[in-house]
Tab-separated table of C-alpha atoms and ligand atoms in Angstrom:
chain	number	residue	atom	x	y	z
A	1	UNK	CA	71.200	164.696	67.680
A	2	UNK	CA	74.923	164.793	68.185
A	3	UNK	CA	76.064	163.951	71.667
A	4	UNK	CA	73.413	166.067	73.348
A	5	UNK	CA	72.032	163.129	75.341
A	6	UNK	CA	75.381	161.615	76.251
A	7	UNK	CA	75.626	161.771	80.060
A	8	UNK	CA	78.744	163.291	81.605
A	9	UNK	CA	80.896	161.187	83.897
A	10	UNK	CA	79.443	163.067	86.821
A	11	UNK	CA	75.889	162.304	85.689
A	12	UNK	CA	76.758	158.630	85.278
A	13	UNK	CA	78.207	158.621	88.769
A	14	UNK	CA	75.074	160.235	90.188
A	15	UNK	CA	72.899	157.651	88.440
A	16	UNK	CA	74.979	154.904	90.017
A	17	UNK	CA	74.707	156.530	93.458
A	18	UNK	CA	70.935	156.608	92.975
A	19	UNK	CA	70.968	152.844	92.304
A	20	UNK	CA	73.015	152.252	95.458
A	21	UNK	CA	70.671	154.533	97.403
A	22	UNK	CA	67.651	152.530	96.198
A	23	UNK	CA	69.173	149.226	97.339
A	24	UNK	CA	70.229	150.767	100.611
A	25	UNK	CA	66.730	152.051	101.294
A	26	UNK	CA	65.116	148.755	100.360
A	27	UNK	CA	67.213	147.270	103.176
A	28	UNK	CA	66.207	150.205	105.394
A	29	UNK	CA	62.482	149.599	104.892
A	30	UNK	CA	62.979	145.896	105.593
A	31	UNK	CA	64.914	146.637	108.796
A	32	UNK	CA	62.252	149.065	109.959
A	33	UNK	CA	59.500	146.578	109.197
A	34	UNK	CA	61.384	143.793	110.964
A	35	UNK	CA	61.655	145.841	114.142
A	36	UNK	CA	58.109	147.195	114.076
A	37	UNK	CA	55.728	144.740	112.414
A	38	UNK	CA	57.216	141.571	110.915
A	39	UNK	CA	55.825	138.304	112.310
A	40	UNK	CA	58.396	136.001	113.884
A	41	UNK	CA	58.069	133.554	110.986
A	42	UNK	CA	59.543	136.081	108.595
A	43	UNK	CA	62.935	136.111	110.279
A	44	UNK	CA	64.833	133.634	108.190
A	45	UNK	CA	63.672	134.862	104.804
A	46	UNK	CA	64.146	138.475	105.831
A	47	UNK	CA	67.771	137.818	106.849
A	48	UNK	CA	68.333	136.259	103.433
A	49	UNK	CA	66.710	139.162	101.578
A	50	UNK	CA	68.641	141.737	103.549
A	51	UNK	CA	72.008	140.054	103.180
A	52	UNK	CA	71.556	139.635	99.396
A	53	UNK	CA	70.503	143.237	98.893
A	54	UNK	CA	73.379	144.429	101.119
A	55	UNK	CA	75.838	142.445	99.068
A	56	UNK	CA	74.439	143.842	95.808
A	57	UNK	CA	74.774	147.348	97.170
A	58	UNK	CA	78.321	146.693	98.399
A	59	UNK	CA	79.347	145.128	95.056
A	60	UNK	CA	77.949	148.072	93.161
A	61	UNK	CA	79.734	150.491	95.505
A	62	UNK	CA	83.207	149.019	95.150
A	63	UNK	CA	82.882	147.966	91.479
A	64	UNK	CA	85.576	149.068	89.014
A	65	UNK	CA	83.030	151.159	87.155
A	66	UNK	CA	81.990	153.124	90.264
A	67	UNK	CA	85.641	153.667	91.184
A	68	UNK	CA	86.426	154.860	87.657
A	69	UNK	CA	83.471	157.257	87.586
A	70	UNK	CA	84.343	158.676	91.020
A	71	UNK	CA	87.932	159.082	89.924
A	72	UNK	CA	87.210	160.791	86.599
A	73	UNK	CA	84.170	162.882	87.511
A	74	UNK	CA	84.753	166.633	87.548
A	75	UNK	CA	82.619	168.876	89.747
A	76	UNK	CA	80.461	171.514	88.077
A	77	UNK	CA	79.508	173.270	91.324
A	78	UNK	CA	80.460	173.537	94.991
A	79	UNK	CA	77.781	170.977	95.763
A	80	UNK	CA	79.280	168.546	93.262
A	81	UNK	CA	82.674	169.073	94.880
A	82	UNK	CA	81.231	168.285	98.310
A	83	UNK	CA	79.467	165.233	96.903
A	84	UNK	CA	82.671	163.954	95.293
A	85	UNK	CA	84.569	164.490	98.518
A	86	UNK	CA	82.094	162.291	100.433
A	87	UNK	CA	81.945	159.604	97.745
A	88	UNK	CA	85.720	159.378	97.346
A	89	UNK	CA	86.226	159.203	101.100
A	90	UNK	CA	83.679	156.383	101.432
A	91	UNK	CA	85.149	154.485	98.493
A	92	UNK	CA	88.680	154.832	99.792
A	93	UNK	CA	87.631	153.254	103.064
A	94	UNK	CA	85.467	150.592	101.454
A	95	UNK	CA	88.208	149.432	99.102
A	96	UNK	CA	90.949	149.314	101.731
A	97	UNK	CA	89.315	146.469	103.597
A	98	UNK	CA	89.575	143.124	101.778
A	99	UNK	CA	86.198	141.664	100.870
A	100	UNK	CA	87.091	138.432	102.695
A	101	UNK	CA	87.311	140.408	105.931
A	102	UNK	CA	84.065	142.274	105.184
A	103	UNK	CA	82.358	138.948	104.627
A	104	UNK	CA	83.761	137.341	107.763
A	105	UNK	CA	82.770	140.322	109.837
A	106	UNK	CA	79.221	140.401	108.533
A	107	UNK	CA	78.785	136.651	109.039
A	108	UNK	CA	80.345	136.696	112.498
A	109	UNK	CA	78.430	139.719	113.705
A	110	UNK	CA	75.043	138.287	112.716
A	111	UNK	CA	76.009	135.110	114.602
A	112	UNK	CA	77.451	137.166	117.458
A	113	UNK	CA	74.220	139.086	117.856
A	114	UNK	CA	72.293	135.868	118.562
A	115	UNK	CA	75.037	134.648	120.918
A	116	UNK	CA	75.073	137.951	122.725
A	117	UNK	CA	71.286	137.905	123.215
A	118	UNK	CA	71.517	134.379	124.676
A	119	UNK	CA	74.595	135.125	126.810
A	120	UNK	CA	72.991	138.254	128.228
A	121	UNK	CA	69.776	136.430	129.039
A	122	UNK	CA	71.669	133.627	130.806
A	123	UNK	CA	74.229	136.012	132.346
A	124	UNK	CA	76.898	133.795	130.750
A	125	UNK	CA	79.859	135.959	129.692
A	126	UNK	CA	82.124	132.933	129.117
A	127	UNK	CA	79.931	131.666	126.254
A	128	UNK	CA	80.262	134.988	124.422
A	129	UNK	CA	83.942	135.662	125.217
A	130	UNK	CA	85.533	133.698	122.304
A	131	UNK	CA	83.328	135.498	119.758
A	132	UNK	CA	84.066	138.854	121.349
A	133	UNK	CA	87.747	137.966	121.204
A	134	UNK	CA	87.472	137.327	117.453
A	135	UNK	CA	85.457	140.522	116.896
A	136	UNK	CA	88.243	142.551	118.474
A	137	UNK	CA	90.840	140.691	116.357
A	138	UNK	CA	88.828	141.703	113.295
A	139	UNK	CA	88.733	145.285	114.568
A	140	UNK	CA	92.533	145.224	114.853
A	141	UNK	CA	92.795	143.882	111.289
A	142	UNK	CA	90.382	146.533	110.024
A	143	UNK	CA	92.438	149.246	111.692
A	144	UNK	CA	95.590	147.891	110.073
A	145	UNK	CA	94.015	147.895	106.602
A	146	UNK	CA	92.521	151.368	107.037
A	147	UNK	CA	95.813	152.723	108.335
A	148	UNK	CA	96.603	155.129	111.177
A	149	UNK	CA	99.496	157.142	112.529
A	150	UNK	CA	99.102	157.162	116.297
A	151	UNK	CA	96.639	154.563	117.494
A	152	UNK	CA	94.528	151.799	115.885
A	153	UNK	CA	91.465	153.368	117.532
A	154	UNK	CA	91.908	156.400	115.220
A	155	UNK	CA	91.204	154.325	112.122
A	156	UNK	CA	88.018	152.842	113.588
A	157	UNK	CA	86.467	155.836	115.299
A	158	UNK	CA	86.893	157.885	112.103
A	159	UNK	CA	84.327	155.534	110.502
A	160	UNK	CA	81.683	156.924	112.889
A	161	UNK	CA	82.909	160.474	113.390
A	162	UNK	CA	84.977	161.902	110.554
A	163	UNK	CA	88.194	163.416	111.821
A	164	UNK	CA	87.924	161.964	115.347
A	165	UNK	CA	91.026	160.477	116.989
A	166	UNK	CA	91.848	158.803	120.277
A	167	UNK	CA	93.850	161.877	121.283
A	168	UNK	CA	90.831	164.055	120.657
A	169	UNK	CA	88.497	161.773	122.623
A	170	UNK	CA	91.039	161.558	125.477
A	171	UNK	CA	91.131	165.337	125.683
A	172	UNK	CA	87.330	165.481	125.676
A	173	UNK	CA	86.953	162.904	128.441
A	174	UNK	CA	89.832	164.364	130.493
A	175	UNK	CA	87.940	167.652	130.565
A	176	UNK	CA	84.636	166.225	131.783
A	177	UNK	CA	85.639	163.195	133.903
A	178	UNK	CA	86.537	164.898	137.178
A	179	UNK	CA	83.838	167.594	137.141
A	180	UNK	CA	81.178	164.936	136.486
A	181	UNK	CA	82.428	162.570	139.187
A	182	UNK	CA	82.451	165.521	141.614
A	183	UNK	CA	78.980	166.729	140.606
A	184	UNK	CA	77.557	163.230	141.114
A	185	UNK	CA	79.235	163.079	144.544
A	186	UNK	CA	77.832	166.506	145.553
A	187	UNK	CA	74.363	165.449	144.488
A	188	UNK	CA	74.685	162.236	146.484
A	189	UNK	CA	75.959	164.102	149.562
A	190	UNK	CA	73.005	166.490	149.397
A	191	UNK	CA	70.850	163.591	150.521
A	192	UNK	CA	68.064	164.892	148.269
A	193	UNK	CA	66.251	162.045	146.545
A	194	UNK	CA	63.375	163.355	144.467
A	195	UNK	CA	60.301	161.162	144.449
A	196	UNK	CA	59.466	159.732	141.065
A	197	UNK	CA	57.249	156.869	142.159
A	198	UNK	CA	54.204	158.757	140.866
A	199	UNK	CA	55.483	158.243	137.310
A	200	UNK	CA	55.124	154.480	137.628
A	201	UNK	CA	51.946	152.763	136.642
A	202	UNK	CA	50.118	150.777	134.030
A	203	UNK	CA	49.590	153.661	131.636
A	204	UNK	CA	47.247	153.341	128.713
A	205	UNK	CA	49.274	152.709	125.576
A	206	UNK	CA	46.843	154.417	123.235
A	207	UNK	CA	46.957	157.548	125.370
A	208	UNK	CA	50.774	157.415	125.386
A	209	UNK	CA	50.868	157.136	121.602
A	210	UNK	CA	48.498	160.070	121.304
A	211	UNK	CA	50.403	162.232	123.789
A	212	UNK	CA	53.877	161.541	122.373
A	213	UNK	CA	52.586	162.131	118.833
A	214	UNK	CA	51.101	165.445	119.960
A	215	UNK	CA	54.480	166.471	121.453
A	216	UNK	CA	56.481	165.443	118.385
A	217	UNK	CA	54.081	167.460	116.238
A	218	UNK	CA	54.274	170.432	118.613
A	219	UNK	CA	58.069	170.661	118.516
A	220	UNK	CA	58.000	170.543	114.730
A	221	UNK	CA	58.315	166.964	113.507
A	222	UNK	CA	56.405	166.908	110.219
A	223	UNK	CA	53.924	164.013	110.140
A	224	UNK	CA	53.201	164.602	106.451
A	225	UNK	CA	56.791	163.487	105.927
A	226	UNK	CA	57.075	160.975	108.739
A	227	UNK	CA	55.277	158.738	111.214
A	228	UNK	CA	55.694	157.143	114.618
A	229	UNK	CA	55.369	153.454	115.494
A	230	UNK	CA	56.489	151.296	118.409
A	231	UNK	CA	59.600	149.090	118.593
A	232	UNK	CA	61.290	147.186	121.447
A	233	UNK	CA	64.447	149.310	121.059
A	234	UNK	CA	63.476	152.794	119.838
A	235	UNK	CA	65.296	154.258	116.867
A	236	UNK	CA	64.813	156.701	114.011
A	237	UNK	CA	65.337	155.858	110.373
A	238	UNK	CA	64.491	157.465	107.057
A	239	UNK	CA	64.174	156.463	103.440
A	240	UNK	CA	64.111	159.975	101.985
A	241	UNK	CA	63.680	163.545	103.188
A	242	UNK	CA	59.960	162.984	102.728
A	243	UNK	CA	59.752	159.783	104.765
A	244	UNK	CA	61.242	159.749	108.280
A	245	UNK	CA	60.204	157.055	110.766
A	246	UNK	CA	60.263	157.475	114.537
A	247	UNK	CA	59.756	154.653	116.997
A	248	UNK	CA	59.015	154.717	120.697
A	249	UNK	CA	58.191	152.205	123.420
A	250	UNK	CA	55.831	152.166	126.368
A	251	UNK	CA	57.293	151.148	129.715
A	252	UNK	CA	55.761	151.455	133.166
A	253	UNK	CA	57.421	154.837	133.694
A	254	UNK	CA	55.192	157.409	132.048
A	255	UNK	CA	57.964	159.742	130.903
A	256	UNK	CA	60.057	157.013	129.295
A	257	UNK	CA	58.102	157.125	126.025
A	258	UNK	CA	57.874	160.916	126.167
A	259	UNK	CA	61.619	161.501	126.365
A	260	UNK	CA	62.219	158.629	123.947
A	261	UNK	CA	59.944	160.262	121.385
A	262	UNK	CA	61.522	163.696	121.858
A	263	UNK	CA	64.964	162.101	121.412
A	264	UNK	CA	64.030	160.324	118.182
A	265	UNK	CA	62.101	163.365	116.939
A	266	UNK	CA	65.339	165.338	117.343
A	267	UNK	CA	67.078	162.876	115.040
A	268	UNK	CA	64.058	162.948	112.738
A	269	UNK	CA	63.790	166.734	112.428
A	270	UNK	CA	67.485	166.866	111.528
A	271	UNK	CA	66.812	164.433	108.661
A	272	UNK	CA	63.654	166.284	107.583
A	273	UNK	CA	65.671	169.511	107.476
A	274	UNK	CA	67.943	168.454	104.607
A	275	UNK	CA	67.329	170.304	101.333
A	276	UNK	CA	64.894	168.495	99.025
A	277	UNK	CA	67.253	168.904	96.057
A	278	UNK	CA	69.873	166.762	97.813
A	279	UNK	CA	67.429	163.953	98.508
A	280	UNK	CA	68.692	160.473	97.619
A	281	UNK	CA	72.305	161.704	97.376
A	282	UNK	CA	75.137	161.394	99.911
A	283	UNK	CA	74.786	165.135	100.622
A	284	UNK	CA	71.459	164.547	102.327
A	285	UNK	CA	71.027	163.779	106.013
A	286	UNK	CA	72.926	164.347	109.228
A	287	UNK	CA	76.679	164.770	108.913
A	288	UNK	CA	77.922	162.509	111.713
A	289	UNK	CA	76.844	160.482	114.719
A	290	UNK	CA	78.071	163.101	117.171
A	291	UNK	CA	76.245	165.986	115.492
A	292	UNK	CA	73.135	163.807	115.120
A	293	UNK	CA	73.156	162.950	118.806
A	294	UNK	CA	73.516	166.623	119.682
A	295	UNK	CA	70.115	167.169	118.078
A	296	UNK	CA	68.340	164.289	119.796
A	297	UNK	CA	69.772	165.393	123.152
A	298	UNK	CA	68.782	169.020	122.539
A	299	UNK	CA	65.104	168.112	122.200
A	300	UNK	CA	65.145	165.380	124.824
A	301	UNK	CA	67.193	167.055	127.574
A	302	UNK	CA	67.631	170.773	127.056
A	303	UNK	CA	64.099	171.394	125.790
A	304	UNK	CA	62.166	168.348	127.042
A	305	UNK	CA	63.453	168.230	130.609
A	306	UNK	CA	63.251	171.988	131.137
A	307	UNK	CA	60.908	173.668	133.595
A	308	UNK	CA	59.558	175.835	130.764
A	309	UNK	CA	58.540	172.793	128.729
A	310	UNK	CA	56.491	171.319	131.584
A	311	UNK	CA	55.102	174.664	132.569
A	312	UNK	CA	53.436	174.410	129.178
A	313	UNK	CA	52.655	170.663	129.068
A	314	UNK	CA	52.137	169.366	132.618
A	315	UNK	CA	48.441	170.407	132.611
A	316	UNK	CA	47.974	168.545	129.303
A	317	UNK	CA	49.741	165.494	130.713
A	318	UNK	CA	47.449	165.446	133.736
A	319	UNK	CA	44.399	165.692	131.482
A	320	UNK	CA	45.646	162.858	129.262
A	321	UNK	CA	46.473	160.618	132.244
A	322	UNK	CA	43.865	161.243	134.935
A	323	UNK	CA	45.483	158.596	137.202
A	324	UNK	CA	48.565	160.794	137.543
A	325	UNK	CA	48.624	162.363	141.030
A	326	UNK	CA	48.177	166.128	141.069
A	327	UNK	CA	51.881	166.936	141.620
A	328	UNK	CA	53.149	170.490	141.258
A	329	UNK	CA	55.593	171.638	138.587
A	330	UNK	CA	58.520	171.645	141.002
A	331	UNK	CA	58.012	168.041	142.076
A	332	UNK	CA	57.559	166.946	138.478
A	333	UNK	CA	60.705	168.701	137.233
A	334	UNK	CA	62.802	167.224	140.023
A	335	UNK	CA	61.447	163.756	139.284
A	336	UNK	CA	62.246	163.821	135.564
A	337	UNK	CA	65.737	165.196	136.226
A	338	UNK	CA	66.609	162.895	139.112
A	339	UNK	CA	70.307	161.962	139.150
A	340	UNK	CA	71.051	158.454	140.211
A	341	UNK	CA	74.137	156.337	139.567
A	342	UNK	CA	72.687	153.285	137.857
A	343	UNK	CA	73.941	150.239	136.025
A	344	UNK	CA	72.266	150.733	132.665
A	345	UNK	CA	73.489	153.304	130.151
A	346	UNK	CA	70.286	153.702	128.161
A	347	UNK	CA	68.335	154.574	131.316
A	348	UNK	CA	70.994	156.910	132.703
A	349	UNK	CA	70.263	160.536	133.578
A	350	UNK	CA	71.919	163.527	131.962
A	351	UNK	CA	74.706	163.829	134.565
A	352	UNK	CA	75.838	160.213	134.882
A	353	UNK	CA	75.364	159.321	131.205
A	354	UNK	CA	78.858	160.304	130.094
A	355	UNK	CA	80.414	158.298	132.921
A	356	UNK	CA	78.805	155.201	131.411
A	357	UNK	CA	80.330	156.147	128.070
A	358	UNK	CA	83.793	156.586	129.590
A	359	UNK	CA	83.763	153.044	130.944
A	360	UNK	CA	83.005	151.721	127.461
A	361	UNK	CA	85.509	153.990	125.735
A	362	UNK	CA	88.340	153.012	128.025
A	363	UNK	CA	87.391	149.351	127.788
A	364	UNK	CA	87.330	149.261	123.983
A	365	UNK	CA	90.653	151.092	123.697
A	366	UNK	CA	92.272	148.647	126.091
A	367	UNK	CA	90.694	145.612	124.427
A	368	UNK	CA	91.894	146.835	121.049
A	369	UNK	CA	95.518	147.121	122.186
A	370	UNK	CA	95.212	143.997	124.339
A	371	UNK	CA	96.115	146.017	127.422
A	372	UNK	CA	93.198	144.062	128.856
A	373	UNK	CA	92.156	140.569	127.748
A	374	UNK	CA	88.564	139.796	126.864
A	375	UNK	CA	88.344	137.195	129.635
A	376	UNK	CA	89.228	139.891	132.187
A	377	UNK	CA	86.609	142.330	130.886
A	378	UNK	CA	83.976	141.682	133.610
A	379	UNK	CA	86.362	142.601	136.440
A	380	UNK	CA	87.741	145.561	134.496
A	381	UNK	CA	84.213	146.802	133.817
A	382	UNK	CA	83.045	146.437	137.403
A	383	UNK	CA	86.098	148.230	138.750
A	384	UNK	CA	85.451	151.193	136.431
A	385	UNK	CA	81.830	151.359	137.578
A	386	UNK	CA	82.981	151.403	141.174
A	387	UNK	CA	85.451	154.169	140.360
A	388	UNK	CA	83.193	156.433	138.282
A	389	UNK	CA	79.702	155.722	139.560
A	390	UNK	CA	80.316	154.244	142.982
A	391	UNK	CA	78.337	151.104	142.220
A	392	UNK	CA	79.309	147.590	141.173
A	393	UNK	CA	77.144	145.523	138.823
A	394	UNK	CA	75.940	142.344	140.563
A	395	UNK	CA	76.168	140.379	137.307
A	396	UNK	CA	77.413	140.697	133.722
A	397	UNK	CA	73.910	140.969	132.290
A	398	UNK	CA	73.653	144.492	133.714
A	399	UNK	CA	77.420	144.893	133.418
A	400	UNK	CA	79.633	144.354	130.394
A	401	UNK	CA	76.995	142.402	128.443
A	402	UNK	CA	74.424	145.209	128.295
A	403	UNK	CA	75.234	146.932	124.982
A	404	UNK	CA	74.644	145.700	121.472
A	405	UNK	CA	77.539	147.607	119.815
A	406	UNK	CA	80.485	145.224	120.201
A	407	UNK	CA	78.452	142.209	119.114
A	408	UNK	CA	77.928	144.085	115.847
A	409	UNK	CA	81.658	144.702	115.539
A	410	UNK	CA	81.214	148.400	116.244
A	411	UNK	CA	84.355	149.613	117.984
A	412	UNK	CA	84.918	153.370	118.178
A	413	UNK	CA	81.237	154.345	118.257
A	414	UNK	CA	80.597	155.084	121.950
A	415	UNK	CA	82.389	158.462	122.316
A	416	UNK	CA	80.029	160.014	119.757
A	417	UNK	CA	77.256	159.856	122.404
A	418	UNK	CA	79.301	162.042	124.740
A	419	UNK	CA	80.239	164.343	121.896
A	420	UNK	CA	76.523	164.785	121.211
A	421	UNK	CA	75.811	165.701	124.839
A	422	UNK	CA	78.602	168.270	124.851
A	423	UNK	CA	77.762	169.688	121.455
A	424	UNK	CA	74.074	170.109	122.302
A	425	UNK	CA	74.968	172.700	124.955
A	426	UNK	CA	77.530	174.370	122.698
A	427	UNK	CA	74.973	174.849	119.897
A	428	UNK	CA	72.356	175.904	122.444
A	429	UNK	CA	74.664	178.665	123.649
A	430	UNK	CA	74.812	180.100	120.119
A	431	UNK	CA	71.086	179.704	119.676
A	432	UNK	CA	70.475	181.565	122.948
A	433	UNK	CA	72.813	184.366	121.897
A	434	UNK	CA	70.798	184.773	118.671
A	435	UNK	CA	67.249	184.240	119.940
A	436	UNK	CA	67.286	185.777	123.382
A	437	UNK	CA	65.654	183.539	125.990
A	438	UNK	CA	64.568	180.326	124.233
A	439	UNK	CA	62.916	179.081	127.447
A	440	UNK	CA	60.442	181.914	127.221
A	441	UNK	CA	59.447	180.584	123.797
A	442	UNK	CA	59.307	177.021	125.136
A	443	UNK	CA	57.036	178.039	128.007
A	444	UNK	CA	54.559	179.291	125.371
A	445	UNK	CA	54.912	176.158	123.242
A	446	UNK	CA	56.439	178.327	120.515
A	447	UNK	CA	59.128	176.046	119.089
A	448	UNK	CA	59.205	177.441	115.550
A	449	UNK	CA	61.983	179.999	116.163
A	450	UNK	CA	64.140	177.298	117.801
A	451	UNK	CA	63.576	174.757	115.042
A	452	UNK	CA	64.061	177.531	112.474
A	453	UNK	CA	67.438	178.408	113.981
A	454	UNK	CA	68.575	174.787	114.014
A	455	UNK	CA	67.413	174.330	110.405
A	456	UNK	CA	69.190	177.445	109.262
A	457	UNK	CA	72.484	176.748	111.011
A	458	UNK	CA	72.665	172.954	111.056
A	459	UNK	CA	69.942	170.918	109.316
A	460	UNK	CA	69.913	172.571	105.885
A	461	UNK	CA	73.629	171.873	105.480
A	462	UNK	CA	73.079	168.110	105.443
A	463	UNK	CA	76.500	166.527	104.946
A	464	UNK	CA	77.866	169.382	102.842
A	465	UNK	CA	80.517	170.391	105.402
A	466	UNK	CA	82.693	168.051	107.425
A	467	UNK	CA	81.541	167.788	111.063
A	468	UNK	CA	84.520	169.883	112.124
A	469	UNK	CA	83.726	172.607	109.576
A	470	UNK	CA	80.077	172.657	110.596
A	471	UNK	CA	80.848	172.967	114.322
A	472	UNK	CA	83.275	175.768	113.601
A	473	UNK	CA	80.782	177.598	111.384
A	474	UNK	CA	78.065	177.430	114.021
A	475	UNK	CA	80.065	178.023	117.188
A	476	UNK	CA	83.207	179.779	115.964
A	477	UNK	CA	85.317	177.142	117.721
A	478	UNK	CA	85.989	173.431	117.926
A	479	UNK	CA	84.343	170.969	120.307
A	480	UNK	CA	84.338	172.661	123.716
A	481	UNK	CA	82.972	171.067	126.888
A	482	UNK	CA	82.721	174.282	128.912
A	483	UNK	CA	79.132	175.229	127.957
A	484	UNK	CA	78.026	171.678	128.777
A	485	UNK	CA	79.813	171.545	132.136
A	486	UNK	CA	78.622	175.034	133.107
A	487	UNK	CA	75.114	174.244	131.891
A	488	UNK	CA	74.554	171.015	133.760
A	489	UNK	CA	76.368	172.243	136.874
A	490	UNK	CA	74.115	175.303	137.123
A	491	UNK	CA	71.022	173.245	136.317
A	492	UNK	CA	71.642	170.580	138.950
A	493	UNK	CA	72.906	172.991	141.592
A	494	UNK	CA	69.509	174.628	141.215
A	495	UNK	CA	67.511	171.390	141.238
A	496	UNK	CA	69.357	169.927	144.214
A	497	UNK	CA	69.878	173.173	146.124
A	498	UNK	CA	73.682	172.830	146.059
A	499	UNK	CA	76.063	175.671	146.768
A	500	UNK	CA	76.591	177.535	143.499
A	501	UNK	CA	79.938	177.259	141.730
A	502	UNK	CA	78.943	178.681	138.364
A	503	UNK	CA	78.157	182.367	138.050
A	504	UNK	CA	74.959	182.581	136.067
B	601	LIG	ZN1	70.234	159.045	119.586
C-alpha cells in the first residue's frame, strides 16, 4: 500500500473547503431559524453561537495551512482551475484586511444594527450618526488595505460584484438616470392613477401561503429540494443544492406576498440550478449579487407582472380569495404595475426603483470620500429625493434611515440591485430570440422552456465563469441598459397610454 491513499494537495484543499462550508452552513441554518422560528429568548445564546462559529470558519479560511494548500495546489481539470481561481481571490481579499479591523467591524456592526433599529423607530438620526461615521471610516480603511487605482469605492464594490468599479457604475447610472426621470414625469403628467385599492384587505394568511406556494411550484421551484416559510423581511438562503429556503410575508396588500415569493423563488431556482457535483464547493451557487438579482427580477417583474401571467392566474386568484372584487384583467394589470414616486425603496415599482438606488449610490460615494459629512446626510438625501423622485421625505425614518445595509458596514452593495434590473431585460432579450414569444408560453402556464433556457445558459454554470464572462457568453456583450430602457418604456407607454417613443 505505497502512497496510494495519500491525498494530493488539491484533495487536501477540497477537504478543508468542505470543513469551511460545513461551518458556514451551520451559521446559515441558525440565521434562517432565527428569522423564521426562534423564540425571542434564544437571541443572546444564538448571537454567541453564530459569532463563535463564524470566527472558527474565518480562522480556518485564513490559516497558514489553507493558504499553503491554495498556493501549492495544481488543477487537474478546468473545473479545478475555476475553483482555485475563486479560492485564491477570496483568500487574497481575506488576508489583506488585518484581523483587528475584521473584529472591530463585526463587533461594531452588530452593535450598529441595534442602534439603527432604535434610531429608525424613534426617527433619531443624531443618535446613529457617530456610529455611521465610524462605519464609513472603517470602510475607508478597508478600501486602503484592499487597494485600488482610481477610487476607494472600487475596492469595496468589487467585494459584492467582481470586476465592478465606480467608473462602470457611473456609466450605468448616467445611461438610465435621465430616461427614467423623464419616464416618471410623463407618467405623472398623464394624470392616470390606476386604482389598486381593491388589493387591500385582511387576506387569509393560510390562503396566501397556499397560493404563493402554488405559484412558486408552477414556475419551477422544486419543493423536494426547498421549502417556503414566513419572515418579517423576506429572503432566500440555501444550505446545499438540495435544500433552498424561501421566505415571504403577508401584508394587507394581496400581491405583496405574491411578488415577494416570485422574487425569492427566482433567487432560489438559480441556486437549485447549480450542478449537483459542485455542491458544497465554491463553484456552486449564483456568481454575483447583480446576476442573482437579475433572476429574482425576471420572475417577479418580467414574468410575474406581465399580462400573460395574470391571463393565466387571475381566475385562480379570484377563486382563492372570494372577497376580491371581480376586476377585469386590464384593471388588475394596471394596478400591479402602478408607478408612483414613493419614499421606500423596497416597496418601489419597477420604474422608480433605480432612482432610489441612485440616491444611495451617490450618497455612499460622497460619504466615502467625505465630499459630504455624515451629519449632513439627511439634507443631502432629501434633496436627491426631490431631484429624482419629486418628493421629500417628511422624516429620516422614511428617509436616510430606511435601509439596513450601512449599519452592517456594507458599502458598495446598492448598485448591484440596478445591475440586476438592467441585466434581467438583457437576458430576456436573448431568451426571446431563442424561444420565440415567451409570453405565449406564460399565458399557458408553461414555464418549463423558460426555466430550461435560464438553467442551460445561466444556472448550470454556477460560479464557474466570472460575472463578466457569463454576461458576455449569454448576451454577446457587456452590461447594456438599452434593452431595459426600451423594455420598460414600451411597457409603461402601453399601460399609461403615453405617446410611443420606442418602435416595437
Ligand atoms: Zn433579491
